[in-house]
Structure formats: structure tokens, C-alpha cells
Coordinates of C-alpha atoms in Angstrom, one line a residue:
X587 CA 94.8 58.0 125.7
X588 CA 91.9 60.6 126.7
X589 CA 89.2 61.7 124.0
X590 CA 91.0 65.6 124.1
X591 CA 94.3 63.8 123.1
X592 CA 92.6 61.7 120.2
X593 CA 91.0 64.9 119.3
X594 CA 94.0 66.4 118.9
X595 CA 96.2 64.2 117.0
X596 CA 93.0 64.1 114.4
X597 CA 93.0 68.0 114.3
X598 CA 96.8 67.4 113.9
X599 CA 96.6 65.2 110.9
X600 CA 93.7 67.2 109.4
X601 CA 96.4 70.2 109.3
X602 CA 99.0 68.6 107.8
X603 CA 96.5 66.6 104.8
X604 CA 95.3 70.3 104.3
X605 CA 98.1 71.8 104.3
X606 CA 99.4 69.6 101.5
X607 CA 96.7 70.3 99.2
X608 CA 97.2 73.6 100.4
X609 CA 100.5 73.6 99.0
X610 CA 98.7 73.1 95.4
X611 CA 95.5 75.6 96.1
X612 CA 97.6 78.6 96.6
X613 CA 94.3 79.9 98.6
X614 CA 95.1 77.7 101.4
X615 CA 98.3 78.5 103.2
X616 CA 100.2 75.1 103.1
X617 CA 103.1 75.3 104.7
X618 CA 102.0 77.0 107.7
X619 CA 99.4 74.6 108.2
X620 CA 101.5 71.6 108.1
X621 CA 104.3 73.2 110.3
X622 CA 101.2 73.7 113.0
X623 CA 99.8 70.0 112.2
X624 CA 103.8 68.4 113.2
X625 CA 103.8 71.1 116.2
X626 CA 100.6 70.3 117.5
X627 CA 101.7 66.3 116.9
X628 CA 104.8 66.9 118.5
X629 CA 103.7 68.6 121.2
X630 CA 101.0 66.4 122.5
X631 CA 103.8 63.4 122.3
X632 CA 105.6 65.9 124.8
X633 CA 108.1 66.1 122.2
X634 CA 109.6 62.3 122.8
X635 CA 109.4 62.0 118.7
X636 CA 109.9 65.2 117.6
X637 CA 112.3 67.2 119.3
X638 CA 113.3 71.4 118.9
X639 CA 115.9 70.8 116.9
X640 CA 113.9 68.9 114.4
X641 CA 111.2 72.0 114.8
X642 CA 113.5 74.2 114.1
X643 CA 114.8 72.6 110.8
X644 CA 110.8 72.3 110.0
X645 CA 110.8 75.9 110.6
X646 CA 113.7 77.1 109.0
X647 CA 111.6 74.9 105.6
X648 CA 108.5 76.7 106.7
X649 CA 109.8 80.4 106.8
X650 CA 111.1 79.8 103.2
X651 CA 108.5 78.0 101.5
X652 CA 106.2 81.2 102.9
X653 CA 108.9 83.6 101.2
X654 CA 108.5 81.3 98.3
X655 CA 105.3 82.6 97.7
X656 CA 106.0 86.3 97.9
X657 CA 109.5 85.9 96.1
X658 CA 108.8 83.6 93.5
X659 CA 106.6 86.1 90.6
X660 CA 109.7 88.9 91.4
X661 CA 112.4 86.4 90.6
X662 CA 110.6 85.1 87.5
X663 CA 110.4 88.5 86.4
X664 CA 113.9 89.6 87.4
X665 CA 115.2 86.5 85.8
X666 CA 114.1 87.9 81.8
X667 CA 115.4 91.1 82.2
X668 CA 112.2 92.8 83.9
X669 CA 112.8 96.8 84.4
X670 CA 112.2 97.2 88.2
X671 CA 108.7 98.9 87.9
X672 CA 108.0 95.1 86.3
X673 CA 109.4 93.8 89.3
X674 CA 107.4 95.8 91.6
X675 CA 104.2 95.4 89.7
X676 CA 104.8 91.9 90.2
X677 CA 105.2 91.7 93.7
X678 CA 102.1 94.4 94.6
X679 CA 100.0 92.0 92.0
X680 CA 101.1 89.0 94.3
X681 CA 100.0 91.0 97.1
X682 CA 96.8 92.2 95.8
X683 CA 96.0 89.1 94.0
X684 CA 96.3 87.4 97.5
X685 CA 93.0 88.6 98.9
X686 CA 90.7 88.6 95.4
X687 CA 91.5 84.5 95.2
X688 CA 92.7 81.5 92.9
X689 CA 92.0 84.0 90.0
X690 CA 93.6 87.0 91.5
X691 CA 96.7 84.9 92.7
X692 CA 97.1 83.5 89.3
X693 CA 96.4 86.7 87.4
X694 CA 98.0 89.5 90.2
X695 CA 101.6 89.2 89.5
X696 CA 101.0 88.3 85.6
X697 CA 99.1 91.8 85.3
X698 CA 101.3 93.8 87.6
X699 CA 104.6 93.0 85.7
X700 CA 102.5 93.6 82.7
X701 CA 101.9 97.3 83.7
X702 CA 105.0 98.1 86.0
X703 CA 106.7 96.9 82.6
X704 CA 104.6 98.8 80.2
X705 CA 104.9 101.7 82.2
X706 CA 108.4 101.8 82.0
X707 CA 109.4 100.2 78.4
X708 CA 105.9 101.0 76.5
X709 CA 106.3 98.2 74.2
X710 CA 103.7 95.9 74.5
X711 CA 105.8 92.5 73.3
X712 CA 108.0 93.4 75.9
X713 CA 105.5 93.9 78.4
X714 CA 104.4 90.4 77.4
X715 CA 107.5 88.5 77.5
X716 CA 108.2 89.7 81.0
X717 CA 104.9 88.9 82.3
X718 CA 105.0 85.5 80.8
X719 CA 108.3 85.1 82.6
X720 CA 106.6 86.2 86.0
X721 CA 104.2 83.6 85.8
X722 CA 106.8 81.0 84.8
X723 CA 108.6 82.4 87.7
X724 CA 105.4 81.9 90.2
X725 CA 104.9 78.0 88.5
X726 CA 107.8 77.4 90.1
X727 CA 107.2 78.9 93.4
X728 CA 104.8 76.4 93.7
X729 CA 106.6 73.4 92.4
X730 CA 109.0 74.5 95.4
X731 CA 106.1 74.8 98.0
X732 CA 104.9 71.5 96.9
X733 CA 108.7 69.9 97.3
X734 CA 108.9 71.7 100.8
X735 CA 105.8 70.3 102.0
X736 CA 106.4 66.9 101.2
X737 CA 110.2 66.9 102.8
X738 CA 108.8 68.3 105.8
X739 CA 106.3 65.6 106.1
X740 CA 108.7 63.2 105.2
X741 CA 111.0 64.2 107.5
X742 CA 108.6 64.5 110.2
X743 CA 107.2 61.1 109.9
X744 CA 111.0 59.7 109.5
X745 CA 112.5 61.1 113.1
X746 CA 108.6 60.0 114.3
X747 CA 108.9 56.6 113.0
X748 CA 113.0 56.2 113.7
X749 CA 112.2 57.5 117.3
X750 CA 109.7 54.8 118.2

């Protein structure tokens, strides 16, 4: 095996560790890291291990655990009766909060559906309970990146290790 291969399976394995901590720092983007980690992986084993259909189904977990984290704030709100403003506060607090941050990612959809709800119902309870449910709903987002990432390692390292 030459150094540049070495070199590569350890950049390989460095994305996929980061990319599971990633998948509990929402600053880091998990997912994507540990789909480029298994690519890289299985592309310097010239795919003997890990074929395309097995990329694909890691893709196809990939593309939805990055939804996840757009989705997730929108369909906590949605899910207590959030007027649409609340909804779309939610999701442009998501967005915004995405470039100020762990504080902004943590506090951007809570203090979007806040407004977008006060804004449209004016009642400040309301407003509250809806924001509480946005953040319950982005809690879970993450619970699902976290399950994501660890099924797509898992599976990873089971067709690796069953293709030996």
C-alpha cells in the first residue's frame, strides 16, 4: 500500500469520526461528511467493498438526513397548529441561524416561529407555545441526523466487513 493510499484512508476515517460528532454539533455538517468519508473509502478500495448500489442507498440516507435539518423546526411548528407565517419564520430562522452559529442554530427557528406567529395571532402565549413546539420539532431533527449517521456507518462497515 503507498503512503498517498494510507493518507487517504486516514483522511477517510477522519471524515466519517467528524462527521459523527458533526451529527451532534449542528455546526459541522455530519452527514455529508461521513457520506464523503465511505466515498472516499470506497473508492480507493476501487469499489471491491462498497459498491454503487450500496452508495446510492448511503445517498439516498444522506440527501434526507441534510433535509432533516432544514425540515425538522417547520414540521415542529406545523405539528402544534403554527399559523404559516410561524412556519415560515421558522424555516428563515433555521436559515439565518445557520451562518451566526451553535447559538443562532439553536435560537433561529425558536425566534422566527416566535415572530412569524406573533405577527399573525398577537398573542404572546400562543406565540410561545408554537415556538416551544419548533424547537421540540428541531430536537428531533437531530435525534434523526444522529440515527442516520450511525446506520450509515453501520451499514457501511457491514457490506465492508461481509465483503472481505
Amino acid at each position: 500500500m503507498l503512503f498517498m493510499d494510507i493518507a487517504l484512508y486516514v483522511l477517510a476515517i477522519a471524515l466519517i469520526v467528524g462527521g459523527l460528532i458533526g451529527a451532534v454539533l449542528p455546526t459541522i455538517p455530519g452527514i455529508p461528511m461521513i457520506f464523503g468519508g465511505i466515498w472516499l473509502a470506497a473508492a480507493l478500495d476501487d469499489y471491491q467493498h462498497l459498491g454503487s448500489v450500496w452508495l446510492l442507498i448511503l445517498g439516498i440516507l444522506s440527501a434526507i438526513g441534510v433535509a432533516m435539518d432544514f425540515v425538522s423546526a417547520s414540521f415542529g411548528a406545523k405539528r402544534v397548529g403554527a399559523s404559516s407565517l410561524a412556519i415560515w419564520g421558522a424555516s428563515i430562522g433555521t436559515f439565518i441561524g445557520m451562518f451566526l452559529g451553535l447559538p443562532g442554530l439553536i435560537l433561529g427557528p425558536f425566534v422566527g416561529a416566535l415572530v412569524g406567529e406573533l405577527v399573525s395571532s398577537k398573542s404572546v402565549l400562543r406565540s410561545a407555545h408554537v415556538s416551544i413546539g419548533t424547537w421540540l420539532g428541531l430536537l428531533f431533527g437531530a435525534l434523526v441526523k444522529l440515527v442516520l449517521s450511525l446506520m450509515m456507518v453501520g451499514l457501511a462497515a457491514g457490506v465492508w466487513l461481509l465483503n472481505l
